[in-house]
mmCIF file of C-alpha atoms in Angstrom:
data_model
loop_
_atom_site.group_PDB
_atom_site.id
_atom_site.type_symbol
_atom_site.label_atom_id
_atom_site.label_comp_id
_atom_site.label_asym_id
_atom_site.label_seq_id
_atom_site.Cartn_x
_atom_site.Cartn_y
_atom_site.Cartn_z
ATOM 1 C CA MET A 158 -8.494 -25.677 -42.542
ATOM 2 C CA ALA A 159 -5.196 -24.765 -40.907
ATOM 3 C CA THR A 160 -4.075 -26.941 -37.999
ATOM 4 C CA ASP A 161 -1.663 -26.599 -35.093
ATOM 5 C CA ALA A 162 1.682 -28.383 -35.230
ATOM 6 C CA HIS A 163 0.626 -30.730 -32.437
ATOM 7 C CA PRO A 164 2.862 -33.769 -32.974
ATOM 8 C CA GLY A 165 1.823 -37.374 -32.683
ATOM 9 C CA PRO A 166 -1.343 -38.905 -31.232
ATOM 10 C CA LEU A 167 -3.533 -37.305 -28.605
ATOM 11 C CA ARG A 168 -2.208 -37.773 -25.075
ATOM 12 C CA VAL A 169 -4.748 -38.805 -22.448
ATOM 13 C CA LEU A 170 -4.300 -39.425 -18.726
ATOM 14 C CA VAL A 171 -6.806 -42.013 -17.477
ATOM 15 C CA LEU A 172 -7.076 -41.967 -13.702
ATOM 16 C CA GLY A 173 -8.772 -44.546 -11.524
ATOM 17 C CA ALA A 174 -9.709 -42.310 -8.615
ATOM 18 C CA SER A 175 -10.170 -44.951 -5.928
ATOM 19 C CA ALA A 176 -7.381 -45.920 -3.547
ATOM 20 C CA ARG A 177 -8.932 -49.338 -2.895
ATOM 21 C CA SER A 178 -7.372 -52.410 -4.449
ATOM 22 C CA GLY A 179 -9.829 -54.266 -6.647
ATOM 23 C CA SER A 180 -11.847 -51.098 -7.231
ATOM 24 C CA THR A 181 -14.507 -51.263 -9.945
ATOM 25 C CA ASN A 182 -13.486 -47.722 -10.892
ATOM 26 C CA ALA A 183 -9.956 -48.974 -11.500
ATOM 27 C CA ARG A 184 -11.441 -51.667 -13.769
ATOM 28 C CA LEU A 185 -13.513 -49.067 -15.602
ATOM 29 C CA ALA A 186 -10.445 -46.848 -16.020
ATOM 30 C CA SER A 187 -8.509 -49.792 -17.444
ATOM 31 C CA LEU A 188 -11.308 -50.573 -19.908
ATOM 32 C CA VAL A 189 -11.507 -46.948 -21.044
ATOM 33 C CA SER A 190 -7.739 -46.723 -21.444
ATOM 34 C CA GLY A 191 -7.869 -49.698 -23.797
ATOM 35 C CA MET A 192 -10.670 -48.132 -25.813
ATOM 36 C CA MET A 193 -8.710 -44.911 -26.124
ATOM 37 C CA ALA A 194 -5.567 -46.741 -27.197
ATOM 38 C CA ASP A 195 -7.603 -48.635 -29.807
ATOM 39 C CA ALA A 196 -8.806 -45.255 -31.093
ATOM 40 C CA GLY A 197 -5.195 -44.128 -31.591
ATOM 41 C CA ALA A 198 -4.538 -42.111 -28.423
ATOM 42 C CA GLU A 199 -1.389 -42.347 -26.334
ATOM 43 C CA VAL A 200 -2.658 -43.316 -22.880
ATOM 44 C CA ASP A 201 -1.172 -42.884 -19.420
ATOM 45 C CA LEU A 202 -3.139 -45.136 -17.036
ATOM 46 C CA ALA A 203 -2.758 -44.142 -13.392
ATOM 47 C CA SER A 204 -4.230 -44.842 -9.968
ATOM 48 C CA MET A 205 -4.889 -42.392 -7.162
ATOM 49 C CA ARG A 206 -2.665 -44.616 -5.022
ATOM 50 C CA GLU A 207 0.315 -43.230 -6.960
ATOM 51 C CA PHE A 208 -0.269 -39.682 -5.685
ATOM 52 C CA ASP A 209 -0.014 -39.748 -1.910
ATOM 53 C CA MET A 210 -0.607 -36.380 -0.277
ATOM 54 C CA PRO A 211 -1.781 -35.126 3.138
ATOM 55 C CA LEU A 212 -5.029 -33.291 3.729
ATOM 56 C CA TYR A 213 -4.763 -29.760 2.395
ATOM 57 C CA ASP A 214 -3.473 -27.351 5.037
ATOM 58 C CA GLY A 215 -2.476 -23.778 4.206
ATOM 59 C CA ASP A 216 0.056 -23.688 7.034
ATOM 60 C CA ARG A 217 1.679 -26.884 5.760
ATOM 61 C CA GLU A 218 1.848 -25.448 2.267
ATOM 62 C CA THR A 219 3.550 -22.289 3.579
ATOM 63 C CA GLU A 220 6.081 -24.286 5.587
ATOM 64 C CA HIS A 221 6.767 -27.234 3.285
ATOM 65 C CA GLY A 222 5.396 -26.290 -0.133
ATOM 66 C CA ILE A 223 3.369 -28.499 -2.458
ATOM 67 C CA PRO A 224 3.737 -32.224 -1.559
ATOM 68 C CA ASP A 225 5.485 -34.565 -3.970
ATOM 69 C CA GLY A 226 2.298 -36.511 -4.747
ATOM 70 C CA ALA A 227 0.505 -33.365 -5.905
ATOM 71 C CA LEU A 228 3.508 -32.320 -8.006
ATOM 72 C CA ALA A 229 3.611 -35.776 -9.597
ATOM 73 C CA LEU A 230 -0.070 -35.498 -10.526
ATOM 74 C CA ARG A 231 0.580 -31.984 -11.855
ATOM 75 C CA ASP A 232 3.327 -33.372 -14.104
ATOM 76 C CA ARG A 233 1.036 -36.081 -15.496
ATOM 77 C CA LEU A 234 -1.692 -33.489 -16.173
ATOM 78 C CA GLU A 235 0.725 -31.145 -17.920
ATOM 79 C CA TRP A 236 1.768 -33.972 -20.257
ATOM 80 C CA CYS A 237 -1.734 -34.729 -21.473
ATOM 81 C CA ASP A 238 -4.188 -33.067 -23.831
ATOM 82 C CA ALA A 239 -7.112 -34.450 -21.832
ATOM 83 C CA PHE A 240 -7.886 -36.679 -18.888
ATOM 84 C CA ALA A 241 -10.534 -39.231 -17.993
ATOM 85 C CA LEU A 242 -11.410 -39.634 -14.330
ATOM 86 C CA SER A 243 -13.242 -42.707 -13.047
ATOM 87 C CA SER A 244 -14.410 -41.785 -9.567
ATOM 88 C CA PRO A 245 -16.446 -43.580 -6.923
ATOM 89 C CA GLU A 246 -19.339 -41.852 -5.177
ATOM 90 C CA TYR A 247 -19.183 -41.314 -1.421
ATOM 91 C CA ASN A 248 -22.440 -40.259 0.242
ATOM 92 C CA ALA A 249 -23.815 -38.903 -3.042
ATOM 93 C CA SER A 250 -20.774 -36.679 -3.565
ATOM 94 C CA VAL A 251 -17.042 -36.507 -4.322
ATOM 95 C CA PRO A 252 -14.649 -38.799 -2.412
ATOM 96 C CA GLY A 253 -12.420 -36.828 -0.057
ATOM 97 C CA VAL A 254 -9.226 -38.184 -1.623
ATOM 98 C CA VAL A 255 -10.284 -36.855 -5.049
ATOM 99 C CA LYS A 256 -11.312 -33.410 -3.802
ATOM 100 C CA ASN A 257 -8.132 -33.171 -1.735
ATOM 101 C CA ALA A 258 -5.999 -33.939 -4.792
ATOM 102 C CA ILE A 259 -7.806 -31.277 -6.818
ATOM 103 C CA ASP A 260 -7.322 -28.742 -4.017
ATOM 104 C CA TRP A 261 -3.590 -29.413 -3.726
ATOM 105 C CA VAL A 262 -2.885 -29.453 -7.465
ATOM 106 C CA SER A 263 -4.882 -26.242 -7.957
ATOM 107 C CA ARG A 264 -2.304 -24.461 -5.784
ATOM 108 C CA VAL A 265 0.414 -24.945 -8.404
ATOM 109 C CA ARG A 266 1.026 -21.988 -10.741
ATOM 110 C CA PRO A 267 0.149 -22.138 -13.507
ATOM 111 C CA GLN A 268 -2.533 -24.586 -12.367
ATOM 112 C CA PRO A 269 -2.805 -27.479 -14.839
ATOM 113 C CA PHE A 270 -6.567 -28.058 -14.929
ATOM 114 C CA LYS A 271 -7.102 -24.918 -16.992
ATOM 115 C CA THR A 272 -8.309 -25.646 -20.547
ATOM 116 C CA LYS A 273 -7.837 -29.428 -20.210
ATOM 117 C CA HIS A 274 -10.664 -31.585 -21.504
ATOM 118 C CA ALA A 275 -12.094 -34.115 -19.048
ATOM 119 C CA LEU A 276 -14.327 -37.162 -19.370
ATOM 120 C CA LEU A 277 -15.991 -38.159 -16.094
ATOM 121 C CA LEU A 278 -16.846 -41.791 -15.353
ATOM 122 C CA SER A 279 -18.071 -43.721 -12.353
ATOM 123 C CA ALA A 280 -18.798 -47.266 -11.278
ATOM 124 C CA SER A 281 -20.911 -48.141 -8.262
ATOM 125 C CA PRO A 282 -22.963 -51.055 -6.906
ATOM 126 C CA SER A 283 -25.924 -48.642 -6.728
ATOM 127 C CA LEU A 284 -28.589 -48.398 -9.417
ATOM 128 C CA VAL A 285 -27.456 -44.883 -10.401
ATOM 129 C CA GLY A 286 -23.845 -45.985 -10.849
ATOM 130 C CA GLY A 287 -22.263 -43.120 -8.910
ATOM 131 C CA ASN A 288 -23.744 -40.455 -11.169
ATOM 132 C CA ARG A 289 -24.574 -38.076 -8.301
ATOM 133 C CA GLY A 290 -20.900 -37.899 -7.389
ATOM 134 C CA LEU A 291 -19.989 -36.917 -10.934
ATOM 135 C CA TRP A 292 -22.334 -33.938 -10.865
ATOM 136 C CA ALA A 293 -20.575 -32.752 -7.714
ATOM 137 C CA LEU A 294 -17.159 -33.421 -9.267
ATOM 138 C CA ARG A 295 -17.929 -31.170 -12.228
ATOM 139 C CA VAL A 296 -18.127 -28.096 -9.954
ATOM 140 C CA PRO A 297 -14.469 -27.700 -8.842
ATOM 141 C CA LEU A 298 -13.113 -28.865 -12.205
ATOM 142 C CA GLU A 299 -15.198 -26.428 -14.237
ATOM 143 C CA HIS A 300 -14.365 -23.631 -11.787
ATOM 144 C CA LEU A 301 -10.682 -24.291 -12.492
ATOM 145 C CA GLY A 302 -11.246 -23.995 -16.234
ATOM 146 C CA THR A 303 -11.515 -27.670 -17.166
ATOM 147 C CA ARG A 304 -13.704 -28.372 -20.195
ATOM 148 C CA VAL A 305 -15.797 -31.195 -18.767
ATOM 149 C CA TYR A 306 -17.452 -33.287 -21.481
ATOM 150 C CA PRO A 307 -21.250 -33.042 -21.182
ATOM 151 C CA ASP A 308 -21.931 -36.782 -21.516
ATOM 152 C CA MET A 309 -20.797 -38.581 -18.358
ATOM 153 C CA PHE A 310 -20.804 -42.384 -18.067
ATOM 154 C CA SER A 311 -21.949 -44.237 -14.955
ATOM 155 C CA LEU A 312 -21.946 -48.006 -14.541
ATOM 156 C CA PRO A 313 -24.684 -49.280 -12.189
ATOM 157 C CA ALA A 314 -24.447 -52.602 -10.331
ATOM 158 C CA ALA A 315 -20.728 -52.451 -11.057
ATOM 159 C CA HIS A 316 -19.935 -55.438 -8.812
ATOM 160 C CA GLN A 317 -21.701 -57.515 -11.479
ATOM 161 C CA GLY A 318 -20.818 -55.294 -14.408
ATOM 162 C CA PHE A 319 -17.574 -56.814 -15.721
ATOM 163 C CA THR A 320 -16.722 -60.020 -17.525
ATOM 164 C CA GLU A 321 -13.626 -61.967 -16.544
ATOM 165 C CA ASP A 322 -11.657 -60.341 -19.357
ATOM 166 C CA GLY A 323 -12.567 -56.805 -18.207
ATOM 167 C CA GLN A 324 -15.348 -55.965 -20.670
ATOM 168 C CA LEU A 325 -18.827 -54.831 -19.636
ATOM 169 C CA THR A 326 -21.421 -57.573 -19.239
ATOM 170 C CA ASP A 327 -24.144 -55.341 -20.719
ATOM 171 C CA ALA A 328 -23.481 -55.130 -24.466
ATOM 172 C CA GLY A 329 -25.579 -51.985 -24.821
ATOM 173 C CA LEU A 330 -23.665 -50.159 -22.089
ATOM 174 C CA HIS A 331 -20.388 -51.352 -23.561
ATOM 175 C CA GLN A 332 -21.314 -49.892 -26.949
ATOM 176 C CA ARG A 333 -22.465 -46.637 -25.376
ATOM 177 C CA LEU A 334 -19.169 -46.335 -23.486
ATOM 178 C CA ARG A 335 -17.168 -46.938 -26.649
ATOM 179 C CA GLU A 336 -19.182 -44.309 -28.539
ATOM 180 C CA THR A 337 -18.778 -41.823 -25.679
ATOM 181 C CA VAL A 338 -15.013 -42.357 -25.620
ATOM 182 C CA ARG A 339 -14.672 -41.880 -29.379
ATOM 183 C CA ALA A 340 -16.871 -38.759 -29.393
ATOM 184 C CA PHE A 341 -14.823 -37.301 -26.538
ATOM 185 C CA LEU A 342 -11.557 -37.951 -28.359
ATOM 186 C CA SER A 343 -12.951 -36.344 -31.512
ATOM 187 C CA LEU A 344 -13.717 -33.166 -29.580
ATOM 188 C CA VAL A 345 -10.278 -33.143 -27.955
ATOM 189 C CA GLU A 346 -8.633 -33.643 -31.343
ATOM 190 C CA ALA A 347 -10.585 -30.733 -32.836
ATOM 191 C CA ASP A 348 -9.484 -28.432 -30.020
ATOM 192 C CA ALA A 349 -5.867 -29.646 -30.006
ATOM 193 C CA ARG A 350 -5.344 -29.411 -33.751
ATOM 194 C CA TYR A 351 -7.567 -26.621 -35.076
ATOM 195 C CA VAL A 352 -6.481 -23.100 -34.243
ATOM 196 C CA CYS A 353 -9.901 -21.531 -34.747
ATOM 197 C CA LEU A 354 -11.405 -23.588 -31.888
ATOM 198 C CA GLN A 355 -8.778 -22.870 -29.258
ATOM 199 C CA ARG A 356 -9.669 -20.726 -26.226
ATOM 200 C CA ARG A 357 -13.291 -20.373 -27.293
ATOM 201 C CA TRP A 358 -15.034 -21.893 -24.255
ATOM 202 C CA TYR A 359 -16.623 -19.270 -22.000
ATOM 203 C CA GLU A 360 -18.963 -19.569 -19.045
ATOM 204 C CA PHE A 361 -21.594 -17.219 -20.439
ATOM 205 C CA LEU A 362 -22.571 -15.947 -23.866
ATOM 206 C CA GLY A 363 -20.718 -12.747 -24.646
ATOM 207 C CA ASP A 364 -17.728 -13.417 -22.382
ATOM 208 C CA ARG A 365 -14.343 -12.323 -23.637
ATOM 209 C CA THR A 366 -10.975 -13.835 -22.741
ATOM 210 C CA GLU A 367 -9.993 -10.680 -20.865
ATOM 211 C CA SER A 368 -13.204 -10.611 -18.807
ATOM 212 C CA SER A 369 -13.009 -11.173 -15.068
ATOM 213 C CA VAL A 370 -15.231 -14.262 -15.096
ATOM 214 C CA THR A 371 -12.918 -16.203 -17.421
ATOM 215 C CA GLN A 372 -9.758 -14.902 -15.798
ATOM 216 C CA ARG A 373 -11.050 -16.289 -12.481
ATOM 217 C CA ALA A 374 -10.593 -19.803 -13.850
ATOM 218 C CA GLU A 375 -7.469 -19.127 -15.890
ATOM 219 C CA ASP A 376 -5.303 -17.277 -13.344
#
């Protein structure tokens, strides 16, 4: 089967989406970045603390343009084939800092979330591991054209979930995470390297690339 001339290993941005030092989501992002590197990907590990930006304000955007933090995140997204986002859950939903970053970066043209693959992860002291926040996080990303991987990973009781060397204390969860990461990378590789699979993800059966519903996300 013919392939694209996509050089080198897959490029993946892994983002710990908490601004708090010592965050369990930062630890989960670090673990996932290592798994991806072991699988042969080129990994860019980042923290939300690197992308400082004010609350979105249309008047501020008109007067000052896109803030530097949002442009820096845009640049990191443009570099990658896919991204993994390890996000905490605030009040059963998306943390404000994460939603704000998505809102700012979506203002860039062309907006960089379109057609990127994403793996969503969470770590939380709760018994559901932040999973409710991931379902809410899917909504803006998929609206912007991101191909969010169906299998999300949530680590419950995360304050007790890591060994001293950064692995997961639960061997079964650790194996499931590794398998999820490798399956995700396999899908990204298929889309990045095989021409016949590119631009074939539509919201509804029968959609065409020129239809209004797909253009909504791709414009």
